[in-house]
Tab-separated table of C-alpha atoms and ligand atoms in Angstrom:
chain	number	residue	atom	x	y	z
P	14	UNK	CA	73.372	88.975	122.923
P	15	UNK	CA	74.492	92.546	122.168
P	16	UNK	CA	72.755	94.422	119.378
P	17	UNK	CA	74.195	96.834	116.820
P	18	UNK	CA	72.643	99.236	114.327
P	19	UNK	CA	74.913	99.863	111.323
P	20	UNK	CA	74.666	102.590	108.675
P	21	UNK	CA	76.804	102.108	105.551
P	22	UNK	CA	76.925	98.345	106.093
P	23	UNK	CA	76.883	97.658	102.349
P	24	UNK	CA	80.091	99.670	101.850
P	25	UNK	CA	83.749	98.735	101.655
P	26	UNK	CA	84.373	99.092	105.396
P	27	UNK	CA	80.788	98.416	106.499
P	28	UNK	CA	80.601	94.950	104.952
P	29	UNK	CA	83.598	93.458	106.814
P	30	UNK	CA	82.303	95.174	109.961
P	31	UNK	CA	78.971	93.324	109.631
P	32	UNK	CA	80.851	90.032	109.248
P	33	UNK	CA	83.043	90.836	112.270
P	34	UNK	CA	80.045	91.736	114.479
P	35	UNK	CA	78.221	88.529	113.546
P	36	UNK	CA	81.304	86.388	114.215
P	37	UNK	CA	81.691	87.977	117.650
P	38	UNK	CA	78.111	87.066	118.522
P	39	UNK	CA	76.308	90.366	117.937
P	40	UNK	CA	72.804	90.662	116.523
P	41	UNK	CA	72.995	93.219	113.705
P	42	UNK	CA	70.478	95.477	111.996
P	43	UNK	CA	71.882	97.315	108.994
P	44	UNK	CA	70.314	100.118	106.955
P	45	UNK	CA	70.636	100.341	103.176
P	46	UNK	CA	68.874	102.337	100.486
P	47	UNK	CA	68.944	99.317	98.174
P	48	UNK	CA	67.982	95.640	98.502
P	49	UNK	CA	70.977	93.708	99.837
P	50	UNK	CA	71.916	90.034	99.523
P	51	UNK	CA	71.324	88.077	102.748
P	52	UNK	CA	74.228	87.986	105.191
P	53	UNK	CA	74.266	85.587	108.188
P	54	UNK	CA	73.200	87.294	111.402
P	55	UNK	CA	72.249	90.544	109.667
P	56	UNK	CA	68.741	91.954	109.326
P	57	UNK	CA	68.625	94.539	106.530
P	58	UNK	CA	66.362	97.582	106.963
P	59	UNK	CA	65.453	99.677	103.929
P	60	UNK	CA	65.845	103.427	103.723
P	61	UNK	CA	68.369	106.215	103.922
P	62	UNK	CA	69.470	108.223	106.920
P	63	UNK	CA	66.422	110.462	106.701
P	64	UNK	CA	63.807	107.785	106.110
P	65	UNK	CA	64.949	104.433	107.533
P	66	UNK	CA	61.944	102.400	108.647
P	67	UNK	CA	61.606	99.906	111.498
P	68	UNK	CA	64.618	101.040	113.532
P	69	UNK	CA	64.944	99.338	116.928
P	70	UNK	CA	64.062	101.434	120.032
P	71	UNK	CA	67.425	100.712	121.662
P	72	UNK	CA	70.714	99.013	120.765
P	73	UNK	CA	74.107	98.539	122.423
P	74	UNK	CA	76.094	100.265	119.676
P	75	UNK	CA	75.517	102.346	116.555
P	76	UNK	CA	78.116	102.384	113.758
P	77	UNK	CA	78.289	104.896	110.922
P	78	UNK	CA	80.253	103.754	107.855
P	79	UNK	CA	78.633	106.196	105.417
P	80	UNK	CA	78.470	109.986	105.005
P	81	UNK	CA	79.352	111.514	108.389
P	82	UNK	CA	77.436	114.783	107.960
P	83	UNK	CA	74.204	112.929	107.228
P	84	UNK	CA	74.765	110.547	110.109
P	85	UNK	CA	75.358	113.478	112.494
P	86	UNK	CA	72.035	114.981	111.414
P	87	UNK	CA	70.214	111.673	111.822
P	88	UNK	CA	71.775	111.070	115.256
P	89	UNK	CA	70.792	114.538	116.496
P	90	UNK	CA	67.136	113.831	115.728
P	91	UNK	CA	67.008	110.102	116.428
P	92	UNK	CA	64.981	108.435	119.159
P	93	UNK	CA	67.107	105.245	119.207
P	94	UNK	CA	68.603	104.828	122.681
P	95	UNK	CA	72.233	103.779	122.633
P	96	UNK	CA	75.215	104.166	124.965
P	97	UNK	CA	77.953	103.767	122.290
P	98	UNK	CA	78.529	105.358	118.877
P	99	UNK	CA	81.421	104.708	116.470
P	100	UNK	CA	81.511	106.842	113.312
P	101	UNK	CA	83.901	107.027	110.376
P	102	UNK	CA	85.128	110.381	109.150
P	103	UNK	CA	88.309	110.907	107.169
P	104	UNK	CA	91.803	112.379	107.376
P	105	UNK	CA	90.512	114.688	104.606
P	106	UNK	CA	89.315	116.769	107.562
P	107	UNK	CA	92.949	117.942	107.853
P	108	UNK	CA	94.348	117.260	104.370
P	109	UNK	CA	91.669	119.273	102.551
P	110	UNK	CA	91.090	122.016	105.125
P	111	UNK	CA	93.169	124.589	103.230
P	112	UNK	CA	92.860	123.108	99.722
P	113	UNK	CA	92.888	125.465	96.730
P	114	UNK	CA	89.771	123.594	95.548
P	115	UNK	CA	86.527	124.990	97.011
P	116	UNK	CA	84.787	121.603	96.792
P	117	UNK	CA	87.562	119.983	98.827
P	118	UNK	CA	87.407	122.751	101.461
P	119	UNK	CA	83.665	122.203	101.653
P	120	UNK	CA	84.191	118.460	102.234
P	121	UNK	CA	86.620	119.211	105.091
P	122	UNK	CA	84.118	121.657	106.601
P	123	UNK	CA	81.321	119.064	106.417
P	124	UNK	CA	83.566	116.505	108.117
P	125	UNK	CA	84.378	118.998	110.890
P	126	UNK	CA	80.714	119.833	111.397
P	127	UNK	CA	79.838	116.112	111.337
P	128	UNK	CA	82.437	115.214	113.972
P	129	UNK	CA	81.410	118.104	116.218
P	130	UNK	CA	77.727	117.191	115.798
P	131	UNK	CA	78.248	113.531	116.742
P	132	UNK	CA	80.302	114.448	119.819
P	133	UNK	CA	77.859	117.057	121.059
P	134	UNK	CA	74.781	114.840	120.569
P	135	UNK	CA	76.547	111.989	122.365
P	136	UNK	CA	77.430	114.300	125.261
P	137	UNK	CA	73.807	115.468	125.564
P	138	UNK	CA	72.638	111.842	125.720
P	139	UNK	CA	75.272	110.583	128.089
P	140	UNK	CA	76.581	108.312	125.327
P	141	UNK	CA	80.216	107.662	124.386
P	142	UNK	CA	81.234	108.464	120.800
P	143	UNK	CA	84.455	107.646	118.952
P	144	UNK	CA	85.434	109.057	115.552
P	145	UNK	CA	87.699	107.144	113.186
P	146	UNK	CA	89.538	108.860	110.339
P	147	UNK	CA	90.966	106.456	107.734
P	148	UNK	CA	93.613	107.598	105.279
P	149	UNK	CA	93.558	106.232	101.719
P	150	UNK	CA	91.297	103.160	101.782
P	151	UNK	CA	91.783	100.029	99.635
P	152	UNK	CA	91.013	96.313	99.629
P	153	UNK	CA	87.409	95.909	98.463
P	154	UNK	CA	87.735	97.103	94.875
P	155	UNK	CA	85.483	100.125	95.425
P	156	UNK	CA	87.894	102.930	96.318
P	157	UNK	CA	88.334	105.943	94.075
P	158	UNK	CA	92.131	105.948	93.981
P	159	UNK	CA	93.933	102.618	93.638
P	160	UNK	CA	91.006	100.708	92.122
P	161	UNK	CA	90.597	103.411	89.470
P	162	UNK	CA	94.321	103.322	88.757
P	163	UNK	CA	94.194	99.509	88.479
P	164	UNK	CA	91.252	99.753	86.053
P	165	UNK	CA	93.022	102.245	83.768
P	166	UNK	CA	96.333	100.369	83.922
P	167	UNK	CA	94.586	97.044	83.342
P	168	UNK	CA	92.974	98.426	80.197
P	169	UNK	CA	96.061	100.100	78.693
P	170	UNK	CA	98.740	97.855	80.277
P	171	UNK	CA	100.500	101.045	81.353
P	172	UNK	CA	100.054	104.006	83.668
P	173	UNK	CA	101.805	107.364	83.927
P	174	UNK	CA	102.751	109.468	86.940
P	175	UNK	CA	104.798	112.629	87.319
P	176	UNK	CA	108.358	111.764	88.339
P	177	UNK	CA	107.974	113.851	91.483
P	178	UNK	CA	104.976	111.845	92.788
P	179	UNK	CA	106.989	110.990	95.881
P	180	UNK	CA	104.669	112.271	98.637
P	181	UNK	CA	104.290	109.662	101.361
P	182	UNK	CA	101.090	107.624	101.736
P	183	UNK	CA	99.756	105.096	104.252
P	184	UNK	CA	97.092	103.022	102.464
P	185	UNK	CA	94.697	101.378	104.945
P	186	UNK	CA	93.021	98.021	104.244
P	187	UNK	CA	89.234	97.901	104.739
P	188	UNK	CA	89.536	94.770	106.897
P	189	UNK	CA	91.852	96.547	109.356
P	190	UNK	CA	89.479	99.525	109.497
P	191	UNK	CA	86.494	97.271	110.254
P	192	UNK	CA	88.516	95.567	113.012
P	193	UNK	CA	89.395	98.990	114.438
P	194	UNK	CA	85.703	99.954	114.614
P	195	UNK	CA	85.054	96.789	116.613
P	196	UNK	CA	88.164	97.187	118.795
P	197	UNK	CA	87.243	100.676	120.055
P	198	UNK	CA	83.874	99.460	121.389
P	199	UNK	CA	85.119	98.319	124.778
P	200	UNK	CA	88.132	100.639	125.022
P	201	UNK	CA	87.110	103.361	127.491
P	202	UNK	CA	90.128	105.521	126.546
P	203	UNK	CA	88.522	106.095	123.128
P	204	UNK	CA	85.385	107.803	124.478
P	205	UNK	CA	85.019	111.286	123.029
P	206	UNK	CA	88.176	110.876	120.904
P	207	UNK	CA	89.012	111.033	117.181
P	208	UNK	CA	91.754	108.805	115.736
P	209	UNK	CA	93.651	108.830	112.457
P	210	UNK	CA	93.746	105.289	111.026
P	211	UNK	CA	96.703	105.024	108.642
P	212	UNK	CA	97.792	101.744	107.094
P	213	UNK	CA	100.716	99.740	108.448
P	214	UNK	CA	103.288	100.979	105.939
P	215	UNK	CA	104.415	104.413	104.800
P	216	UNK	CA	105.590	104.591	101.187
P	217	UNK	CA	105.983	107.057	98.321
P	218	UNK	CA	102.964	107.598	96.059
P	219	UNK	CA	104.776	106.231	93.016
P	220	UNK	CA	105.929	103.127	94.916
P	221	UNK	CA	102.350	102.532	96.069
P	222	UNK	CA	101.128	102.690	92.452
P	223	UNK	CA	104.051	100.549	91.215
P	224	UNK	CA	103.015	97.750	93.598
P	225	UNK	CA	99.441	97.801	92.284
P	226	UNK	CA	100.633	97.706	88.666
P	227	UNK	CA	103.039	94.834	89.406
P	228	UNK	CA	100.154	92.732	90.756
P	229	UNK	CA	98.024	93.032	87.595
P	230	UNK	CA	97.876	90.105	85.156
P	231	UNK	CA	99.745	90.886	82.971
P	232	UNK	CA	101.692	93.471	85.004
P	233	UNK	CA	101.332	97.048	83.711
P	234	UNK	CA	104.266	99.355	83.016
P	235	UNK	CA	104.723	102.541	85.037
P	236	UNK	CA	105.976	105.571	83.079
P	237	UNK	CA	107.497	108.317	85.219
P	238	UNK	CA	107.173	111.550	83.243
P	239	UNK	CA	108.594	115.034	83.703
P	240	UNK	CA	105.880	117.016	85.544
P	241	UNK	CA	105.140	119.248	82.519
P	242	UNK	CA	104.690	116.204	80.248
P	243	UNK	CA	102.379	114.593	82.819
P	244	UNK	CA	100.317	117.768	83.046
P	245	UNK	CA	99.930	117.783	79.228
P	246	UNK	CA	98.862	114.115	79.294
P	247	UNK	CA	96.333	114.856	82.035
P	248	UNK	CA	94.850	117.679	79.951
P	249	UNK	CA	94.419	115.228	77.061
P	250	UNK	CA	92.789	112.722	79.433
P	251	UNK	CA	90.413	115.412	80.729
P	252	UNK	CA	89.511	116.331	77.145
P	253	UNK	CA	88.687	112.658	76.524
P	254	UNK	CA	86.461	112.620	79.643
P	255	UNK	CA	88.931	110.626	81.766
P	256	UNK	CA	89.833	111.535	85.385
P	257	UNK	CA	88.082	114.908	85.184
P	258	UNK	CA	87.764	115.027	88.968
P	259	UNK	CA	91.552	114.757	89.276
P	260	UNK	CA	92.438	118.444	89.344
P	261	UNK	CA	95.340	120.683	90.320
P	262	UNK	CA	94.818	120.202	94.060
P	263	UNK	CA	95.066	116.399	93.734
P	264	UNK	CA	98.060	116.727	91.403
P	265	UNK	CA	99.892	118.919	93.913
P	266	UNK	CA	99.173	116.455	96.724
P	267	UNK	CA	101.137	113.706	94.926
P	268	UNK	CA	104.254	115.607	96.052
P	269	UNK	CA	103.038	116.118	99.616
P	270	UNK	CA	103.564	113.741	102.509
P	271	UNK	CA	100.184	112.781	104.007
P	272	UNK	CA	101.425	110.984	107.080
P	273	UNK	CA	99.454	110.410	110.266
P	274	UNK	CA	100.534	109.209	113.683
P	275	UNK	CA	99.408	105.644	114.340
P	276	UNK	CA	100.498	105.734	117.982
P	277	UNK	CA	97.281	107.000	119.666
P	278	UNK	CA	95.246	104.231	117.968
P	279	UNK	CA	97.881	101.603	118.790
P	280	UNK	CA	98.019	102.726	122.433
P	281	UNK	CA	94.265	103.061	123.053
P	282	UNK	CA	92.858	100.038	121.207
P	283	UNK	CA	95.759	97.988	119.869
P	284	UNK	CA	95.423	99.086	116.223
P	285	UNK	CA	97.946	97.043	114.212
P	286	UNK	CA	97.235	97.378	110.483
P	287	UNK	CA	98.937	95.300	107.801
P	288	UNK	CA	101.703	96.416	105.425
P	289	UNK	CA	100.705	97.373	101.871
P	290	UNK	CA	100.795	94.118	99.903
P	291	UNK	CA	98.412	94.354	96.942
P	292	UNK	CA	96.828	91.093	95.806
P	293	UNK	CA	94.414	90.047	93.078
P	294	UNK	CA	90.833	90.869	94.054
P	295	UNK	CA	91.708	93.911	96.158
P	296	UNK	CA	91.178	96.314	93.255
P	297	UNK	CA	88.252	94.797	91.427
P	298	UNK	CA	90.609	93.113	88.965
P	299	UNK	CA	89.646	89.539	89.823
D	330	NAP	N1	87.003	105.199	100.643
D	330	NAP	C1	87.944	105.974	101.146
D	330	NAP	O1	89.027	106.153	100.563
D	330	NAP	C2	87.750	106.641	102.487
D	330	NAP	C3	88.811	107.355	102.996
D	330	NAP	C4	88.660	107.957	104.228
D	330	NAP	C5	87.456	107.839	104.917
D	330	NAP	N2	86.414	107.149	104.389
D	330	NAP	C6	85.164	107.094	105.155
D	330	NAP	O2	84.935	105.782	105.638
D	330	NAP	C7	83.524	105.503	105.631
D	330	NAP	C8	83.248	104.279	104.814
D	330	NAP	O3	83.824	104.447	103.528
D	330	NAP	P1	83.621	103.352	102.397
D	330	NAP	O4	84.643	103.609	101.359
D	330	NAP	O5	83.501	102.009	103.042
D	330	NAP	O6	82.189	103.775	101.847
D	330	NAP	P2	81.438	103.200	100.559
D	330	NAP	O7	81.971	101.884	100.169
D	330	NAP	O8	81.385	104.304	99.574
D	330	NAP	O9	79.991	102.951	101.156
D	330	NAP	C9	79.241	104.023	101.613
D	330	NAP	C10	78.082	103.478	102.401
D	330	NAP	O10	77.324	104.598	102.846
D	330	NAP	C11	75.985	104.444	102.474
D	330	NAP	N3	75.495	105.731	101.952
D	330	NAP	C12	76.081	106.496	101.013
D	330	NAP	N4	75.342	107.607	100.792
D	330	NAP	C13	74.278	107.518	101.617
D	330	NAP	C14	73.151	108.348	101.848
D	330	NAP	N5	72.984	109.474	101.175
D	330	NAP	N6	72.250	107.966	102.769
D	330	NAP	C15	72.419	106.804	103.427
D	330	NAP	N7	73.464	105.952	103.244
D	330	NAP	C16	74.379	106.322	102.352
D	330	NAP	C17	75.912	103.389	101.406
D	330	NAP	O11	74.783	102.607	101.709
D	330	NAP	P3	73.684	102.091	100.650
D	330	NAP	O12	74.184	102.450	99.277
D	330	NAP	O13	73.608	100.625	100.906
D	330	NAP	O14	72.449	102.817	101.043
D	330	NAP	C18	77.182	102.583	101.600
D	330	NAP	O15	76.952	101.441	102.381
D	330	NAP	C19	82.829	106.761	105.095
D	330	NAP	O16	82.482	107.566	106.188
D	330	NAP	C20	83.942	107.435	104.306
D	330	NAP	O17	83.759	108.830	104.239
D	330	NAP	C21	86.539	106.521	103.192
């Protein structure tokens, strides 16, 4: 029986990955900072990346579904022997590289350093590492974009966007991302590579939001406002303590196409994500 060590297993992508590993006959040890409910085939270990206790001396694969920079640091100093590492980063590594927002540039820099760290540690240890970069993640009701929009729209039965929110998006379902992490394991072409993982459909930002609003019970109305009116509304929301982390950089990106090539992932490990079809339960709305 093959054995896996998983960091971030309690998260949106990590949880379906644990289920997938168990179903495919793996023995799984997963690290969490908090007590976790029992999951068949999974042994939970307590701790964070700096202090996890009782780690196994060797495993067949290590997965990182949490903060990449912290994982890279842990991996560099870890004594766990392992020939295969699969770690999630983000397409923010490219999208936020030249952002006007210093915090976003810092995130991109940490992702770059994390990816480089994982690859160089793997090379030193004769291990094979693969980096996976999801786009906008949805499906488990814990994401910071569509689930937040669904919560606001569910409360007010309406949601507003600037009329020019037509930048293209490729929302990726957590189940497809977990499957991708499993699929790369035995695909030799993925060794030492990083892959963008977009969803299976490319659509305009406002169409993506419209589909989420249409799924709510009762459906919420989408108001498309002139950009200046939307900006004024956002200022009011900020003053009321709502969406304060949604700043100018994020507003500008609603007009930008954030589109990534699915082909390398399709070619090297058969990545075939689903189209964007929101359903009840995917956004924490029951
Ligand atoms: N959500 C998105 O839109 C998105 C987009 C692109 C890429 N990604 C990347 O995909 C991966 C998984 O994302 P996700 O949305 O599934 O994550 P998530 O639901 O936010 O879960 C994060 C996981 O990381 C663990 N974690 C967080 N901070 C930690 C720390 N300081 N020390 C140790 N563990 C920590 C948490 O474990 P415990 O709380 O159990 O300890 C949790 O299981 C991450 O690398 C993320 O950057 C996400």
